[in-house]
Coordinates of C-alpha atoms and ligand atoms in Angstrom, one line a residue:
M2 CA -118.5 79.0 -86.5
T3 CA -121.9 80.3 -85.8
K4 CA -124.8 80.0 -88.4
L5 CA -124.6 84.0 -88.6
Q6 CA -121.0 83.8 -89.6
N7 CA -121.5 81.0 -92.1
L8 CA -124.3 83.1 -93.7
F9 CA -122.0 86.2 -93.8
H10 CA -119.1 84.2 -95.4
S11 CA -121.5 82.6 -98.0
I12 CA -122.8 86.1 -98.9
C13 CA -119.3 87.5 -99.1
A14 CA -118.2 84.7 -101.3
R15 CA -121.1 85.4 -103.8
V16 CA -120.9 89.2 -104.0
L17 CA -117.3 89.9 -103.4
P18 CA -114.6 88.5 -105.7
T19 CA -111.4 87.3 -104.0
A20 CA -107.8 87.0 -105.2
C21 CA -106.4 83.5 -105.5
I22 CA -103.5 83.4 -102.9
V23 CA -101.3 81.6 -105.4
C24 CA -101.8 83.4 -108.7
G25 CA -103.6 86.6 -107.7
V26 CA -106.5 86.2 -110.1
F27 CA -109.8 87.5 -108.8
Q28 CA -112.6 84.9 -108.8
D29 CA -114.7 83.5 -106.0
Q30 CA -112.4 81.0 -104.0
Q31 CA -109.2 81.7 -102.0
I32 CA -107.4 79.4 -104.6
C33 CA -108.6 79.3 -108.1
I34 CA -109.3 76.0 -109.9
D35 CA -106.4 76.3 -112.1
C36 CA -104.0 76.6 -109.1
I37 CA -105.7 73.6 -107.4
R38 CA -105.2 71.5 -110.5
L39 CA -101.5 72.5 -110.6
L40 CA -101.1 71.8 -106.9
A41 CA -102.8 68.5 -107.3
N42 CA -100.3 67.4 -110.1
E43 CA -97.3 68.6 -108.1
Q44 CA -98.3 67.6 -104.4
L45 CA -96.0 65.1 -102.5
S46 CA -98.5 62.3 -102.4
N47 CA -97.9 61.8 -106.1
Y48 CA -94.3 60.8 -105.1
E49 CA -92.8 57.9 -103.1
C50 CA -91.9 59.4 -99.9
C51 CA -90.6 58.0 -96.6
C52 CA -93.5 57.0 -94.4
R53 CA -91.7 58.3 -91.3
C54 CA -90.3 61.6 -92.4
A55 CA -92.0 62.3 -95.8
N56 CA -88.5 63.0 -97.6
L57 CA -88.4 61.7 -101.2
L58 CA -87.2 58.2 -101.4
N59 CA -84.2 57.0 -103.5
H60 CA -84.8 54.1 -105.8
S61 CA -82.9 51.7 -103.3
E62 CA -85.2 52.8 -100.5
L63 CA -88.6 52.1 -102.4
L64 CA -89.1 48.6 -101.1
D65 CA -89.0 49.5 -97.4
H66 CA -91.1 52.7 -97.8
E67 CA -88.6 54.2 -95.4
C68 CA -85.5 56.3 -96.1
L69 CA -82.1 55.1 -95.1
E70 CA -81.8 57.8 -92.6
C71 CA -84.9 56.8 -90.7
T72 CA -84.0 53.1 -90.9
Q73 CA -80.6 53.6 -89.4
N74 CA -81.6 56.4 -86.8
P75 CA -85.4 56.2 -86.5
P76 CA -86.9 59.5 -85.4
H77 CA -89.4 59.6 -82.3
F78 CA -92.4 60.2 -84.6
D79 CA -94.1 57.4 -86.3
E80 CA -95.4 58.9 -89.5
S81 CA -95.4 62.1 -91.6
Y82 CA -97.7 63.4 -94.4
C83 CA -96.7 66.6 -96.2
L84 CA -98.7 68.5 -98.8
D85 CA -96.2 70.2 -100.9
R86 CA -92.5 70.9 -101.3
Y87 CA -91.3 74.1 -99.6
D88 CA -90.1 75.7 -102.9
G89 CA -93.5 75.1 -104.6
R90 CA -96.5 77.4 -105.2
L91 CA -97.6 77.6 -101.5
Q92 CA -94.3 79.1 -100.2
K93 CA -95.3 82.6 -101.1
P94 CA -98.7 82.6 -99.5
L95 CA -97.3 81.0 -96.4
H96 CA -94.7 83.7 -96.1
E97 CA -97.5 86.4 -96.7
L98 CA -99.3 84.8 -93.7
K99 CA -96.2 84.5 -91.5
Y100 CA -94.2 87.5 -92.2
H101 CA -96.7 90.1 -93.5
G102 CA -99.7 89.1 -91.0
R103 CA -102.1 88.1 -93.9
L104 CA -104.5 86.0 -92.0
F105 CA -106.7 85.7 -95.1
H106 CA -104.1 83.4 -96.5
A107 CA -104.5 81.0 -93.6
S108 CA -108.0 80.0 -94.8
G109 CA -106.6 79.7 -98.4
L110 CA -103.9 77.2 -97.2
T111 CA -106.6 75.4 -95.2
L112 CA -108.6 75.2 -98.4
A113 CA -105.6 73.7 -100.2
W114 CA -105.1 71.2 -97.4
N115 CA -108.8 70.1 -97.4
V116 CA -109.2 69.8 -101.2
L117 CA -105.9 68.1 -101.9
N118 CA -105.8 66.0 -98.7
P119 CA -102.4 64.3 -98.6
L120 CA -103.4 61.7 -96.0
D121 CA -103.6 58.1 -96.0
Q122 CA -107.4 57.4 -95.9
R123 CA -107.3 53.9 -94.4
E124 CA -108.1 54.7 -90.9
E125 CA -109.9 57.5 -88.9
I126 CA -107.4 58.7 -86.2
A127 CA -108.6 59.1 -82.6
G128 CA -106.7 61.3 -80.3
Y129 CA -105.6 65.1 -80.4
L130 CA -104.4 67.4 -83.0
L131 CA -101.9 69.9 -81.7
P132 CA -100.3 72.8 -83.6
V133 CA -96.4 73.3 -83.1
P134 CA -96.6 76.1 -80.6
L135 CA -94.9 79.5 -80.5
S136 CA -93.5 80.7 -77.3
E137 CA -95.7 83.3 -75.5
E138 CA -93.2 86.1 -76.4
K139 CA -93.2 85.1 -80.1
L140 CA -97.1 84.7 -80.1
C141 CA -97.4 88.2 -78.7
A142 CA -94.9 89.6 -81.2
R143 CA -96.6 87.9 -84.2
G144 CA -100.1 88.1 -82.9
F145 CA -101.1 84.5 -84.1
N146 CA -99.7 81.1 -84.6
Q147 CA -99.6 80.5 -88.3
S148 CA -99.7 76.5 -87.7
W149 CA -102.8 76.8 -85.6
E150 CA -104.5 79.3 -88.0
I151 CA -104.1 76.8 -90.8
A152 CA -105.0 73.7 -88.7
R153 CA -107.9 75.0 -86.8
K154 CA -110.4 74.3 -89.7
I155 CA -108.8 71.4 -91.5
H156 CA -111.0 68.5 -92.0
C157 CA -109.8 65.8 -89.7
G158 CA -112.7 63.4 -88.8
K159 CA -114.7 63.3 -85.7
F160 CA -112.5 61.3 -83.4
L161 CA -109.6 63.9 -83.6
K162 CA -109.8 66.7 -81.2
K163 CA -108.0 70.0 -82.0
N164 CA -106.3 71.8 -79.0
P165 CA -103.7 74.5 -79.2
H166 CA -103.2 74.7 -75.4
I167 CA -101.7 71.3 -74.7
L168 CA -98.2 71.7 -76.0
K169 CA -96.2 74.7 -75.0
R170 CA -92.7 76.2 -75.9
H171 CA -90.2 78.1 -74.0
H172 CA -88.8 81.3 -75.5
H173 CA -85.7 80.8 -77.6
T174 CA -84.0 83.6 -79.4
H175 CA -81.7 81.8 -81.7
Q176 CA -82.8 81.5 -85.3
Q177 CA -82.7 78.0 -86.8
A178 CA -83.1 78.7 -90.5
S179 CA -79.4 78.3 -91.5
E180 CA -78.3 75.6 -89.2
T181 CA -77.5 71.9 -89.9
R182 CA -79.7 69.1 -88.8
V183 CA -77.4 68.1 -86.0
N184 CA -77.2 71.7 -84.7
R185 CA -80.9 72.2 -85.0
Q186 CA -81.5 69.0 -83.0
R187 CA -79.2 70.3 -80.3
M188 CA -80.9 73.7 -80.4
V189 CA -84.5 72.5 -80.0
W190 CA -83.7 70.1 -77.1
G191 CA -85.7 71.2 -74.1
Q192 CA -87.8 73.8 -75.9
F193 CA -91.1 72.0 -75.6
Y194 CA -93.2 71.0 -72.5
I195 CA -96.7 69.7 -71.8
N196 CA -99.2 72.0 -70.1
P197 CA -99.6 70.3 -66.7
T198 CA -103.4 70.6 -66.8
Y199 CA -103.5 68.3 -69.8
Q200 CA -100.8 65.8 -68.9
R201 CA -103.0 63.0 -67.9
L202 CA -105.1 63.2 -71.1
L203 CA -102.1 62.2 -73.2
E204 CA -101.6 58.7 -71.8
G205 CA -101.7 56.0 -74.5
Q206 CA -103.2 58.6 -77.1
T207 CA -102.5 59.0 -80.9
I208 CA -101.1 62.8 -81.2
V209 CA -101.2 64.5 -84.6
I210 CA -98.8 67.4 -84.7
F211 CA -99.6 70.1 -87.3
D212 CA -96.7 72.2 -88.7
D213 CA -96.4 74.7 -91.4
V214 CA -92.9 73.7 -92.5
M215 CA -90.8 70.8 -91.9
T216 CA -87.1 71.1 -92.7
T217 CA -84.8 68.9 -91.0
G218 CA -87.4 67.4 -88.9
A219 CA -85.5 68.3 -85.6
T220 CA -88.4 70.3 -84.1
L221 CA -90.9 67.6 -84.9
N222 CA -88.6 65.0 -83.6
E223 CA -88.2 66.9 -80.2
I224 CA -91.9 67.4 -79.9
A225 CA -92.4 63.6 -80.5
R226 CA -89.7 62.8 -77.8
V227 CA -91.5 65.0 -75.3
L228 CA -94.9 63.5 -76.2
K229 CA -93.7 59.9 -75.9
D230 CA -92.0 60.8 -72.6
N231 CA -95.3 61.8 -71.5
G232 CA -97.1 58.5 -72.4
V233 CA -98.2 59.2 -75.8
S234 CA -98.2 56.0 -77.8
R235 CA -98.1 57.3 -81.5
V236 CA -97.1 60.5 -83.1
I237 CA -98.1 61.5 -86.7
N238 CA -96.9 64.7 -88.3
W239 CA -99.2 66.6 -90.7
V240 CA -97.1 69.4 -92.4
L241 CA -98.0 71.9 -95.1
L242 CA -94.6 72.3 -96.8
R243 CA -91.5 70.0 -96.7
T244 CA -88.1 71.0 -97.8
L245 CA -86.7 68.0 -99.7
D246 CA -82.8 68.6 -99.5
S247 CA -82.6 68.5 -95.7
R248 CA -80.5 65.3 -95.7
L249 CA -78.0 67.0 -97.7
G250 CA -77.1 68.8 -94.5
K251 CA -78.5 72.1 -95.6
A252 CA -81.6 73.7 -94.1
S253 CA -83.0 75.7 -96.9
Ligands
LIG8 ZN1 -104.7 80.8 -108.9
LIG9 ZN1 -87.3 59.0 -93.5

């Protein structure tokens, strides 16, 4: 962002009130301080989650820090960090962004991510951050990729380079929303590919994939498979919202 844009945004923030994307109260931030407090109390990092897939752990899984499903049938990705549950307070703002084109909500969701920061802080990741892509057709129809709009301004340290052009997606018309995990895994197979221009860059790299929603994990698993087939050594998922009942076979 240029200095002029920064100045413009700071002037706007001072003179124009804005509505909190969660509760709608007018004040000076995209999310009010009360909602930030509520989100902080409810965020998934307060709970014991599987280090691989970020699903809530059962009591018997706590020692391993990994759910039984991931232990028995390990996904291609290595770690996942999710900010909040899908049926929490950020679902509505995300839907406003995705289905009603309210781009302003993207910066509010970025703010939530940056303030609450669900990540393990022990290391600074070096590599590339890639948003889950839309197909060219879907991108044209929607006008933007919601995952990229949220990810482009998240704080991620100086060694992680953001790039929305490396990972590409073929067009696919079937809707995933009501499918089971096994069906979704079948449906997403072969949907993603690496832009040949960037193929060599990935060798031995750590890649962070940013997604707005993780349901069964099938999409992220397929992306991780493609990345590892192309020489990537480690794949980490950063996800805004996580459905927590996906292992019951229902993708809500
Ligand atoms: Zn609020
Ligand atoms: Zn797991």
